[in-house]
Each structure stands twice: as C-alpha cells, then as structure tokens.
Short mmCIF file of C-alpha atoms and ligand atoms in Angstrom, two decimals:
data_model
loop_
_atom_site.label_atom_id
_atom_site.label_comp_id
_atom_site.label_asym_id
_atom_site.label_seq_id
_atom_site.Cartn_x
_atom_site.Cartn_y
_atom_site.Cartn_z
CA MET A 1 60.91 91.94 151.03
CA ALA A 2 62.37 92.54 147.40
CA GLU A 3 62.01 88.64 147.13
CA ASP A 4 58.33 89.01 147.42
CA LYS A 5 58.73 91.85 144.61
CA ILE A 6 60.16 90.00 142.30
CA ASN A 7 59.35 86.41 142.99
CA ALA A 8 56.23 86.55 140.65
CA LYS A 9 58.58 88.09 137.46
CA CYS A 10 61.38 86.88 137.53
CA LYS A 11 62.51 85.32 134.44
CA LEU A 12 66.50 84.96 134.30
CA VAL A 13 68.82 84.61 136.95
CA ILE A 14 72.67 85.49 135.66
CA ILE A 15 75.77 84.81 137.71
CA GLY A 16 79.23 86.08 136.63
CA GLY A 17 82.45 84.74 138.30
CA SER A 18 85.91 84.25 137.45
CA ALA A 19 88.91 82.78 140.33
CA GLY A 20 87.36 80.69 142.97
CA SER A 21 83.91 80.75 141.87
CA LEU A 22 83.45 77.69 140.86
CA ASN A 23 84.09 76.72 144.73
CA ALA A 24 81.20 78.64 145.01
CA LEU A 25 79.00 77.45 142.32
CA MET A 26 79.98 73.90 143.45
CA GLN A 27 78.17 74.62 147.20
CA ILE A 28 75.00 75.80 145.48
CA LEU A 29 74.04 73.87 142.45
CA PRO A 30 73.78 70.86 143.85
CA GLU A 31 71.44 71.90 146.09
CA LEU A 32 69.31 72.90 143.37
CA SER A 33 66.84 70.37 141.60
CA VAL A 34 63.96 72.48 139.52
CA LEU A 35 63.71 75.67 138.20
CA ASN A 36 60.38 77.05 137.97
CA SER A 37 59.47 80.13 136.52
CA PHE A 38 63.56 81.21 135.35
CA ALA A 39 66.59 80.30 133.32
CA LEU A 40 69.77 79.79 135.36
CA VAL A 41 73.02 81.81 132.83
CA ILE A 42 76.35 80.96 134.43
CA VAL A 43 79.23 83.40 132.42
CA LEU A 44 82.37 82.45 133.91
CA HIS A 45 86.54 83.74 132.89
CA ARG A 46 87.47 80.14 131.33
CA ARG A 47 90.17 78.79 129.69
CA GLY A 48 90.81 80.01 125.62
CA THR A 49 90.48 76.52 124.54
CA ASP A 50 87.39 74.70 123.19
CA ASP A 51 86.76 72.27 125.99
CA MET A 52 83.57 71.53 127.48
CA THR A 53 84.81 70.68 130.68
CA LEU A 54 83.51 73.34 132.62
CA GLU A 55 79.53 72.30 131.39
CA GLU A 56 80.54 68.79 132.12
CA LEU A 57 81.13 68.96 135.67
CA ILE A 58 78.11 71.16 136.22
CA LYS A 59 76.32 68.75 135.06
CA ILE A 60 77.32 66.17 137.44
CA LYS A 61 77.25 68.61 139.82
CA THR A 62 73.26 69.65 139.64
CA GLU A 63 69.76 68.21 138.77
CA VAL A 64 69.22 71.52 136.56
CA PRO A 65 69.19 69.85 133.10
CA VAL A 66 72.30 71.93 131.99
CA LYS A 67 71.43 73.02 128.07
CA ILE A 68 74.67 73.39 125.80
CA ILE A 69 74.44 76.54 123.84
CA GLU A 70 74.48 76.36 120.35
CA ASP A 71 74.31 80.45 118.88
CA LYS A 72 70.07 81.35 118.92
CA GLU A 73 69.27 79.23 121.78
CA PRO A 74 66.24 79.73 123.11
CA LEU A 75 66.61 80.91 126.86
CA LEU A 76 63.71 78.77 128.64
CA PRO A 77 62.78 78.30 131.99
CA GLY A 78 63.86 75.74 133.75
CA PHE A 79 67.33 75.28 132.04
CA LEU A 80 70.86 75.86 133.21
CA TYR A 81 73.06 77.74 130.47
CA VAL A 82 76.96 78.22 130.27
CA ALA A 83 78.34 80.84 128.25
CA PRO A 84 81.14 79.43 126.12
CA SER A 85 84.44 79.75 126.02
CA ASN A 86 85.89 82.37 123.77
CA TYR A 87 82.38 84.11 122.93
CA HIS A 88 80.61 86.61 124.65
CA LEU A 89 77.10 85.52 125.11
CA LEU A 90 74.02 88.49 124.38
CA PHE A 91 70.18 88.03 124.89
CA GLU A 92 68.23 88.97 121.82
CA LYS A 93 64.39 90.49 122.20
CA ASN A 94 63.42 87.34 121.23
CA GLU A 95 64.40 85.33 123.70
CA THR A 96 66.91 83.55 122.40
CA ILE A 97 70.73 83.78 122.98
CA SER A 98 73.36 85.22 120.19
CA LEU A 99 77.28 84.82 120.47
CA ASP A 100 79.97 87.16 119.25
CA THR A 101 83.47 86.91 119.02
CA SER A 102 84.61 90.40 119.16
CA GLU A 103 87.25 91.60 121.08
CA LYS A 104 87.75 90.54 124.49
CA VAL A 105 86.28 92.99 127.59
CA ASN A 106 88.34 92.74 130.81
CA TYR A 107 91.17 91.04 129.49
CA SER A 108 87.68 88.15 128.99
CA ARG A 109 85.75 86.18 126.53
CA PRO A 110 82.97 85.74 127.69
CA SER A 111 83.16 89.02 129.52
CA ILE A 112 81.47 89.17 132.52
CA ASP A 113 80.13 93.24 132.11
CA VAL A 114 79.14 92.08 128.50
CA SER A 115 76.83 89.79 129.40
CA PHE A 116 74.87 91.29 132.46
CA GLU A 117 74.43 94.58 130.00
CA SER A 118 72.82 92.82 127.14
CA ALA A 119 70.77 91.06 129.79
CA ALA A 120 69.78 94.11 131.86
CA GLU A 121 68.43 95.28 128.39
CA ILE A 122 66.35 92.33 127.29
CA TYR A 123 65.17 91.34 130.77
CA GLY A 124 64.69 94.94 133.24
CA ASP A 125 63.31 94.15 136.39
CA SER A 126 62.93 90.79 135.57
CA LEU A 127 66.40 89.77 136.02
CA VAL A 128 68.22 88.72 138.91
CA GLY A 129 72.38 89.79 138.52
CA ILE A 130 74.65 87.66 140.96
CA LEU A 131 79.02 88.08 141.19
CA LEU A 132 80.63 85.77 142.35
CA SER A 133 84.82 85.65 143.68
CA GLY A 134 87.52 86.61 141.08
CA SER A 135 90.71 88.83 141.34
CA ASN A 136 89.57 90.89 138.42
CA SER A 137 86.87 93.84 138.17
CA ASP A 138 84.94 92.34 135.33
CA GLY A 139 81.07 92.64 136.39
CA THR A 140 80.78 95.71 138.66
CA GLU A 141 79.73 98.05 135.20
CA GLY A 142 77.40 95.11 134.49
CA LEU A 143 75.62 95.16 137.98
CA LYS A 144 74.85 98.73 137.74
CA MET A 145 73.49 98.62 134.64
CA ILE A 146 71.13 95.84 135.94
CA GLN A 147 70.07 97.48 138.97
CA LYS A 148 69.73 100.73 136.80
CA ALA A 149 67.10 98.78 134.31
CA GLY A 150 65.79 97.61 137.84
CA GLY A 151 66.93 94.33 138.53
CA ILE A 152 67.88 93.06 141.67
CA ILE A 153 71.85 92.73 142.56
CA ILE A 154 73.92 90.23 144.90
CA VAL A 155 77.60 90.54 146.18
CA GLN A 156 79.03 87.45 146.97
CA ASP A 157 80.19 88.33 150.65
CA PRO A 158 84.13 89.08 149.48
CA GLU A 159 84.51 87.02 153.15
CA SER A 160 83.09 84.46 151.83
CA ALA A 161 85.09 84.47 148.39
CA ASP A 162 88.09 82.59 147.91
CA MET A 163 89.30 85.69 145.72
CA PRO A 164 87.74 88.69 147.22
CA PHE A 165 88.96 91.58 144.93
CA MET A 166 86.02 91.25 142.50
CA PRO A 167 83.19 91.42 144.82
CA ASN A 168 84.82 94.47 146.79
CA ASN A 169 85.15 96.02 143.71
CA ALA A 170 81.67 95.83 142.91
CA ILE A 171 80.64 96.91 146.37
CA VAL A 172 82.76 99.94 146.35
CA HIS A 173 81.28 101.02 143.12
CA THR A 174 77.70 99.82 143.29
CA THR A 175 75.00 99.82 146.31
CA PRO A 176 73.55 96.37 146.16
CA ASP A 177 70.85 94.78 147.39
CA TYR A 178 72.31 92.13 149.10
CA ILE A 179 76.02 90.67 149.70
CA LEU A 180 75.76 87.39 150.82
CA ASN A 181 77.97 83.99 151.10
CA THR A 182 77.34 80.62 149.34
CA ASP A 183 74.58 79.70 151.34
CA GLU A 184 72.36 82.62 151.80
CA ILE A 185 73.00 83.15 147.75
CA LEU A 186 71.03 79.20 147.44
CA LYS A 187 68.25 80.42 149.87
CA PHE A 188 67.82 83.31 147.82
CA ILE A 189 67.49 80.96 144.74
CA ILE A 190 65.48 78.50 145.98
CA SER A 191 63.05 81.65 147.82
CA ILE A 192 62.60 83.28 144.44
CA ASN A 193 61.34 79.85 143.06
CA SER A 194 58.46 79.31 144.67
CA MET B 1 73.70 104.64 125.04
CA ILE B 2 71.35 104.78 121.83
CA GLU B 3 67.69 103.69 121.83
CA ASP B 4 66.70 100.85 119.86
CA ILE B 5 64.43 102.88 117.83
CA GLU B 6 67.64 105.09 117.09
CA LEU B 7 69.36 101.69 116.08
CA GLU B 8 66.24 101.02 113.60
CA THR B 9 66.53 104.97 112.36
CA LEU B 10 70.42 104.14 111.79
CA ILE B 11 69.85 100.72 109.89
CA ASN B 12 67.08 102.56 107.56
CA ASP B 13 69.22 105.25 106.73
CA ILE B 14 72.20 103.10 106.46
CA TYR B 15 69.93 101.42 103.86
CA GLU B 16 68.90 104.01 102.68
CA TYR B 17 71.73 106.35 101.75
CA TYR B 18 74.40 103.39 100.66
CA GLY B 19 72.06 100.54 100.07
CA PHE B 20 73.49 98.75 102.78
CA ASP B 21 70.87 96.36 104.67
CA PHE B 22 71.61 95.26 108.20
CA GLY B 23 68.03 94.69 108.75
CA SER B 24 68.48 91.00 109.43
CA TYR B 25 71.89 91.56 111.36
CA SER B 26 71.58 90.08 114.95
CA ARG B 27 70.22 92.73 117.10
CA ALA B 28 72.20 92.40 120.57
CA SER B 29 75.28 92.25 119.21
CA LEU B 30 74.95 95.28 116.55
CA LYS B 31 73.30 97.87 119.28
CA ARG B 32 76.67 96.79 121.37
CA ARG B 33 79.20 97.95 118.22
CA VAL B 34 76.81 100.96 117.11
CA ASN B 35 76.84 101.82 121.24
CA ARG B 36 80.72 101.46 120.78
CA ILE B 37 81.52 103.91 118.42
CA TYR B 38 79.49 106.03 119.12
CA GLN B 39 80.54 106.56 122.75
CA LEU B 40 84.01 106.48 121.00
CA ASP B 41 83.61 109.16 118.56
CA GLY B 42 81.99 111.08 121.26
CA PHE B 43 79.06 111.92 119.75
CA LYS B 44 76.85 114.89 121.31
CA ASN B 45 73.77 113.73 120.83
CA PHE B 46 72.18 110.58 118.34
CA TYR B 47 71.05 113.15 115.77
CA GLU B 48 74.59 114.57 115.01
CA PHE B 49 75.84 110.72 114.62
CA LEU B 50 73.23 110.28 111.89
CA SER B 51 74.32 113.56 109.91
CA LYS B 52 77.51 112.32 110.12
CA VAL B 53 76.89 108.87 108.66
CA ARG B 54 74.40 110.20 106.51
CA TYR B 55 77.04 112.41 104.80
CA ASP B 56 80.55 111.69 105.18
CA PRO B 57 80.70 108.63 102.97
CA GLU B 58 84.21 108.12 104.47
CA TYR B 59 83.16 108.31 108.15
CA TYR B 60 80.29 105.53 107.06
CA LYS B 61 82.93 103.18 105.46
CA ASN B 62 85.12 103.59 109.03
CA MET B 63 82.04 103.00 110.97
CA ILE B 64 81.49 100.11 109.17
CA ASP B 65 84.84 98.36 109.19
CA GLU B 66 84.48 98.93 113.47
CA ILE B 67 80.50 97.81 113.84
CA THR B 68 81.51 94.48 111.68
CA VAL B 69 83.15 92.09 114.03
CA ASN B 70 86.82 90.60 112.14
CA VAL B 71 88.47 89.24 114.92
CA THR B 72 90.02 85.66 113.42
CA GLU B 73 92.87 83.37 113.82
CA MET B 74 95.12 80.65 111.60
CA PHE B 75 94.00 77.27 113.03
CA ARG B 76 91.64 78.98 115.28
CA ASP B 77 89.79 75.69 116.91
CA PRO B 78 92.19 73.10 116.29
CA ALA B 79 90.12 70.42 116.76
CA PHE B 80 88.19 71.95 114.16
CA TYR B 81 91.25 71.45 111.87
CA LYS B 82 91.93 67.98 113.13
CA VAL B 83 88.97 66.46 111.36
CA VAL B 84 89.61 68.81 108.02
CA ARG B 85 92.92 67.72 107.99
CA ASN B 86 92.21 63.84 109.09
CA GLU B 87 88.64 62.89 107.64
CA ILE B 88 87.79 65.53 105.41
CA LEU B 89 90.67 66.17 102.99
CA PRO B 90 91.49 61.95 102.55
CA GLN B 91 87.32 62.23 101.63
CA LEU B 92 88.19 64.98 99.05
CA ALA B 93 91.28 63.97 97.86
CA PRO B 94 90.04 61.28 94.80
CA LYS B 95 88.43 64.19 92.95
CA PRO B 96 90.48 65.51 90.15
CA PHE B 97 89.32 68.98 90.93
CA ILE B 98 88.26 70.54 94.95
CA ARG B 99 86.49 73.72 95.08
CA LEU B 100 86.50 75.36 98.65
CA TRP B 101 84.71 78.38 99.51
CA HIS B 102 85.25 80.50 102.24
CA ALA B 103 82.57 83.02 103.12
CA GLY B 104 83.00 85.63 105.66
CA CYS B 105 86.76 85.38 105.30
CA SER B 106 88.11 87.97 106.80
CA THR B 107 91.51 89.08 107.19
CA GLY B 108 92.31 85.53 105.31
CA GLU B 109 93.91 83.87 108.72
CA GLU B 110 91.73 80.81 108.03
CA VAL B 111 92.37 80.59 104.15
CA TYR B 112 95.63 80.62 104.74
CA SER B 113 95.25 77.87 107.30
CA MET B 114 93.87 75.79 104.54
CA ALA B 115 96.08 75.99 101.97
CA ILE B 116 98.62 75.13 104.46
CA MET B 117 96.98 71.74 105.35
CA LEU B 118 96.24 70.98 101.57
CA ARG B 119 99.76 71.29 100.25
CA GLU B 120 100.52 69.01 103.25
CA ALA B 121 98.32 66.77 102.19
CA GLY B 122 99.90 67.42 98.40
CA LEU B 123 96.27 68.85 97.22
CA LEU B 124 96.94 72.32 96.54
CA HIS B 125 98.15 71.78 93.21
CA LYS B 126 94.65 70.80 92.20
CA SER B 127 92.12 72.91 94.61
CA ILE B 128 91.15 76.08 94.37
CA ILE B 129 89.83 78.63 97.23
CA TYR B 130 87.53 81.22 97.01
CA ALA B 131 87.57 83.48 99.31
CA THR B 132 84.61 86.33 100.32
CA ASP B 133 84.11 89.26 102.43
CA ILE B 134 81.76 92.28 102.80
CA ASN B 135 84.38 93.86 103.77
CA SER B 136 86.98 95.26 100.95
CA LYS B 137 89.46 96.28 103.80
CA VAL B 138 89.96 93.39 105.90
CA LEU B 139 90.35 91.82 101.81
CA GLU B 140 93.36 93.27 100.62
CA THR B 141 94.95 92.35 103.69
CA ALA B 142 94.16 88.98 103.25
CA LYS B 143 95.80 89.23 99.67
CA LYS B 144 98.74 90.25 101.09
CA GLY B 145 99.14 87.23 103.40
CA ILE B 146 100.95 89.42 105.90
CA PHE B 147 100.06 88.60 109.87
CA PRO B 148 101.08 90.14 113.03
CA LEU B 149 104.61 88.43 113.94
CA ARG B 150 103.46 87.96 117.75
CA MET B 151 100.68 86.27 116.74
CA MET B 152 102.80 83.65 115.41
CA LYS B 153 103.58 81.72 118.68
CA GLU B 154 100.37 81.48 119.36
CA TYR B 155 99.56 80.18 115.88
CA SER B 156 102.23 77.84 115.66
CA GLU B 157 100.55 76.42 119.19
CA ASN B 158 97.48 75.61 117.07
CA TYR B 159 99.12 74.42 114.16
CA ARG B 160 100.88 72.02 116.38
CA ASP B 161 97.43 70.64 118.18
CA SER B 162 95.16 70.56 114.66
CA GLY B 163 97.70 67.54 113.84
CA GLY B 164 100.39 69.77 112.12
CA GLN B 165 103.90 68.52 111.80
CA GLU B 166 106.33 70.69 109.86
CA ASP B 167 108.39 73.35 111.15
CA PHE B 168 105.13 76.17 110.94
CA SER B 169 107.98 78.86 110.77
CA SER B 170 109.07 77.83 107.47
CA TYR B 171 105.29 78.74 105.85
CA TYR B 172 106.84 82.80 106.21
CA ILE B 173 109.22 85.14 106.48
CA ALA B 174 109.39 86.74 109.39
CA ASN B 175 110.46 91.17 109.19
CA TYR B 176 109.55 93.85 111.34
CA GLY B 177 107.02 92.64 113.09
CA ILE B 178 105.15 91.02 110.47
CA ALA B 179 105.10 87.74 108.97
CA LYS B 180 104.62 87.31 105.25
CA PHE B 181 103.49 83.95 104.74
CA ASN B 182 104.87 82.14 101.47
CA GLU B 183 103.28 83.36 98.09
CA GLU B 184 102.65 80.15 96.84
CA LEU B 185 100.29 79.58 99.25
CA ALA B 186 98.31 82.17 97.77
CA GLU B 187 98.14 80.78 93.83
CA LYS B 188 95.14 78.99 94.60
CA MET B 189 93.44 81.41 96.29
CA VAL B 190 90.66 83.81 94.40
CA PHE B 191 89.45 86.98 96.88
CA SER B 192 86.41 89.07 96.27
CA GLN B 193 83.72 90.58 97.55
CA HIS B 194 80.50 88.62 98.13
CA ASN B 195 77.65 89.87 100.41
CA LEU B 196 75.25 87.06 102.18
CA VAL B 197 72.66 89.41 102.58
CA SER B 198 72.14 89.39 98.93
CA ASP B 199 74.11 88.03 96.55
CA ASN B 200 73.63 85.06 94.82
CA SER B 201 75.54 81.43 94.67
CA PHE B 202 78.70 81.74 92.24
CA ASN B 203 80.10 78.47 91.64
CA GLU B 204 79.40 74.86 93.41
CA PHE B 205 82.02 74.15 95.92
CA ASP B 206 82.72 70.54 97.57
CA PHE B 207 83.70 72.79 100.69
CA ILE B 208 82.06 75.54 101.94
CA LEU B 209 83.54 76.79 105.64
CA CYS B 210 81.37 79.72 107.09
CA ARG B 211 82.57 80.17 110.59
CA ASN B 212 81.52 82.53 112.90
CA VAL B 213 79.58 84.73 110.79
CA LEU B 214 76.10 83.56 111.16
CA ILE B 215 76.73 84.69 114.51
CA TYR B 216 75.96 88.20 113.73
CA PHE B 217 72.55 87.24 111.84
CA ASP B 218 69.56 86.73 112.89
CA ASN B 219 67.40 83.17 112.30
CA ASN B 220 66.34 84.21 109.38
CA LEU B 221 69.65 85.73 107.71
CA GLN B 222 71.02 82.70 108.71
CA LYS B 223 68.07 80.20 107.04
CA ARG B 224 68.86 82.56 103.46
CA VAL B 225 72.25 81.64 104.44
CA ILE B 226 72.73 78.32 104.67
CA ASN B 227 69.62 77.86 101.75
CA LEU B 228 72.58 79.81 99.81
CA PHE B 229 75.07 77.51 100.64
CA ASP B 230 72.82 74.27 100.25
CA GLU B 231 72.81 75.67 96.40
CA SER B 232 76.36 76.26 96.29
CA LEU B 233 77.38 72.82 98.12
CA SER B 234 78.12 69.39 95.27
CA ILE B 235 76.51 66.17 96.46
CA LEU B 236 78.66 64.29 99.81
CA GLY B 237 80.35 68.41 100.07
CA PHE B 238 81.03 69.46 103.04
CA LEU B 239 79.56 72.50 105.11
CA ALA B 240 81.72 73.62 107.96
CA LEU B 241 80.62 76.37 110.46
CA GLY B 242 81.91 77.75 113.99
CA THR B 243 81.86 75.61 116.86
CA LYS B 244 79.10 77.00 118.10
CA GLU B 245 76.76 77.48 115.04
CA THR B 246 74.23 75.01 113.70
CA ILE B 247 72.18 74.41 110.45
CA LYS B 248 69.55 72.88 112.67
CA TYR B 249 67.36 76.04 113.10
CA SER B 250 67.41 76.67 109.34
CA ILE B 251 67.28 74.13 106.96
CA SER B 252 65.51 70.31 107.12
CA THR B 253 68.82 68.49 108.70
CA THR B 254 67.57 65.04 107.00
CA LYS B 255 69.15 66.38 103.74
CA TYR B 256 72.95 66.70 105.94
CA LYS B 257 74.73 64.45 108.06
CA GLN B 258 76.50 65.40 110.68
CA LEU B 259 80.34 64.15 111.60
CA GLU B 260 80.62 63.48 115.13
CA LYS B 261 81.31 66.17 117.44
CA GLU B 262 82.23 68.83 114.88
CA LYS B 263 80.11 71.61 113.51
CA VAL B 264 80.65 69.96 110.08
CA TRP B 265 77.90 68.91 107.83
CA ARG B 266 77.89 66.59 104.51
CA LYS B 267 75.18 66.85 101.99
CA ILE B 268 73.51 63.44 101.78
CA LYS B 269 71.56 64.22 98.72
C1 SAM C 301 84.19 86.88 113.12
S1 SAM C 301 84.25 87.50 111.39
C2 SAM C 301 84.92 85.39 111.06
C3 SAM C 301 86.18 85.12 110.38
C4 SAM C 301 86.86 83.10 110.30
N1 SAM C 301 85.40 82.71 109.60
C5 SAM C 301 87.09 83.00 111.66
O1 SAM C 301 85.76 82.75 111.62
O2 SAM C 301 87.99 83.05 111.82
C6 SAM C 301 83.16 88.01 110.55
C7 SAM C 301 83.59 87.64 109.13
O3 SAM C 301 81.98 87.88 108.11
C8 SAM C 301 82.10 88.74 107.55
N2 SAM C 301 80.50 89.56 107.04
C9 SAM C 301 79.79 89.86 107.73
N3 SAM C 301 78.55 90.33 107.55
C10 SAM C 301 78.84 89.97 105.80
C11 SAM C 301 77.70 89.50 105.05
N4 SAM C 301 76.53 90.27 105.11
N5 SAM C 301 78.55 89.42 104.13
C12 SAM C 301 79.91 88.79 103.72
N6 SAM C 301 80.55 88.68 104.55
C13 SAM C 301 79.74 89.33 106.08
C14 SAM C 301 82.61 90.20 108.12
O4 SAM C 301 83.62 91.38 107.68
C15 SAM C 301 83.44 89.54 108.92
O5 SAM C 301 84.99 89.49 108.40
#
C-alpha cells in the first residue's frame, strides 16, 4: 500500500477547499487529536476581511493545537495551520511559512494552487495533498505539481462533497492516488499518523 | 519552470549588472514572481532570459516592476486604521510636530489614507509624511494621487469601517474612470526613493509604517530593516507592520510594547 510507503516520511499534509469544504473538515478534524510526525496546513477560500472566525472555529473543533500564522512562522510537526485571509501562503526551504499579497489566483487569495505548488516544491515526496469540496477550479494545477514532485494526491469523492465541481475538475484533469469520502480521508490521515 | 540554481544565477547577475540585491528576498515568493514573467514572456530557455536581463536595461526595469509586488489599497484592514484613529493619533496630537514614515508605500493609497485621518484629527497641518519605496514608477503614481475610480466603492466602505464619518467622495474629484485626490492632502507628503536593503536611516520619526513589505524578505533582512526602524523611531514612537507580520523574530521585544491585537508596537525604551 502507498500508505506504508509514505507513513515514515510524510512531513506535511495540506488540505485545500472552497464552498462546502468546511462541512467536510468539521467531520474530519474533531476525530484527530495528536499529529505525530507531520504538520497539517489548511487552505480555504474565505472572505476577504481580516477576521479570525475560521481559526476560532477550527480551534474549537479539534484537539490538535492550532497555530495562528504570522510571516516566517516555522512549520512544526504536530500543529495545525490555517492560511490567513487575503494572503497567499508559501513554503520556504528552511521550513518556515511566507505570506504574499500578490494578485488573486483563480479569483482567490489564498489560492489553493499557489500553496500546493509551493508545498510540492519544498516537500516533494514527503507531502500529501487533499482537495475537498468547492465550486471553483482552484487546486487542480497544484495537485498536478504535487504528484509530479512525488507526493500523494487525494480528492474528495464528489458524491460526498457539498459542491462537487472542484473535486470533479481535479478528477478529470489529474490521476488522483485516492478518491475518498470524508470518513475515508480521516482514516487515511490516521493511518499515516501511526 | 526555472530551477533554484537558475534563480540564484539571476540574483547574482542582477546584482552584478545593476547593483540591486535580491539576495535576501524570500525565495518562495521571488521564485514564483520570476517564473511568472519567464513564462509570460515566452522565453525558450533560461539562458535567453538571462541575456535579455543582462543586456536590455529597459527589460530589466520592467521585470523589476513585475517581480516586486505592489498590491495595495486605501484603508486596507479597517480595524488597523481604527486603532490609528482612536489610539495612536490622540497620543501624537500633543506634539508640536509629527513626523511619519511610510516605508514601501507602493502607489500611495496608504499614504493618502493617513493624510485623510490626520486631517480629520486636525493634525495634518503640523505633520510631515515621508513616503518611500524602491520602485520609482510606483512613486510617480503616488505623487499624482490618482487612483482607479472603480476602487472607490470598496475604499469608501473601508473608510467607513475604519470609523470615518465624512463623505468619502468629498476627498476626490471623479473624472473618466479616475479619482484625483485633493491636492491639499498631498501638501505634507514627501516622496522619495529609499532601498530598505541598503539605505540608512534619514530622520527621526514618531510613527513608522511598513506594511506588507517585510513578508517579501528573509529573516536576516527583516532583522536589518527592523533595526533600521528602531534607530529611526523616537522614544514612545509607534511602529506598524502588516496584519501578519511581527517583530518577534527580529528584535528584543522588551524594548517594545504591543498594542493589543493590532500589529503596532510602541517603543518604550
Ligand atoms: C505589497 S506592497 C505594500 C504596500 C503598502 N504598504 C500596503 O501595505 O498596502 C510592497 C512594496 O514594497 C516595496 N519594496 C520591495 N522591496 C523594497 C526595498 N528593498 N526597499 C523599499 N521598498 C521595497 C515594493 O516596491 C512595493 O511597493
């Protein structure tokens, strides 16, 4: 199984989502408590205003400690990070996070493609990319890059997604390693956490 | 896509041929920007791109404009401006003379926002606002005080959310898709080129703003710049960074007291 292949080296799990993805996350996150060897980064399309509602909501729903991102924050295993509104989130070689206010990509900032591509570059085959529900085509290009760099890519089963467009688009244009419903995504994350 | 080693070659060449040092810029963002124009301009290979940069100064200039990120807004992050309006300006008000510095001001939207607030607080007449950037093109735009009219709806909402109570449209004249801000607002502004990588302090200030500039720098350069600000800030002066930027990786925070939730620090010793 691919899971055995990666469980020793996965350093980062990055999840992207848009409309409807919060629902999916709310089924996954409460079941996670400790992340042993990897960091979890969540990039969601969110309203432009600088509020912390999403971070607060996620904090309430999971036992995994949530770090509020500031520029050049070190990315540490065991923690959950949420991309802040109005910035693209990028990864540096020295395993810190950089933020960027450049133009929106796919009408979005943060853009999932931007973070996925950057993560692929730094984390290569120690990366798992997961794309959830949404009604935008963001994420597909990024998944391609993750796969090209040797990472594992997972797409939420469109049947189980509130908004199937985004996962469908990814399935049409990439070859996901797995197409999973939220329950299976959770099991996958737990399996690489052992 | 260009390789890491190619990016380093480009950085070295730019330094050698033009004297501009990108060596301490954040690689993640720089690489993305360079890749973007490399692809847009359709080069066949990296070497072709490199020779273009080396031997065509016009191309180089345009490239710099493209790879530096100049995105800005008026009253960006209204909550921050609210703190400036309600907490910082009242503290500065008793001073006979108020000196401000916007470092990395881009096209000036932030500077005009500040002038509006200073005016509403009755402080503009005794203020001087230095506004600097590395990019001469954005400074030209900033001097003119002309911004796209289509942005005014959003800016006037930001203005209102920041606690502004005037009629925002009274600050500009609308004409053929542009909004020209009242010249009176610009009277106390001084625009000039200043490079945070290599230039030094040039005055002492009561309020320094450098928002969303440090994110493009690596930690070493951030340290340099924060120390430059520290040297340039009067005791009890304020330093404001972008909403996701921090001084904590750069300077001993015992010299500074942070204002509640906002990214504003007051120099206490
Ligand atoms: C994203 S803009 C920030 C504009 C504004 N402060 C804001 O927050 O809306 C970043 C600006 O930093 C400027 N910049 C980049 N490198 C610089 C340097 N070495 N010295 C001075 N300014 C620099 C860029 O030219 C650009 O205008």
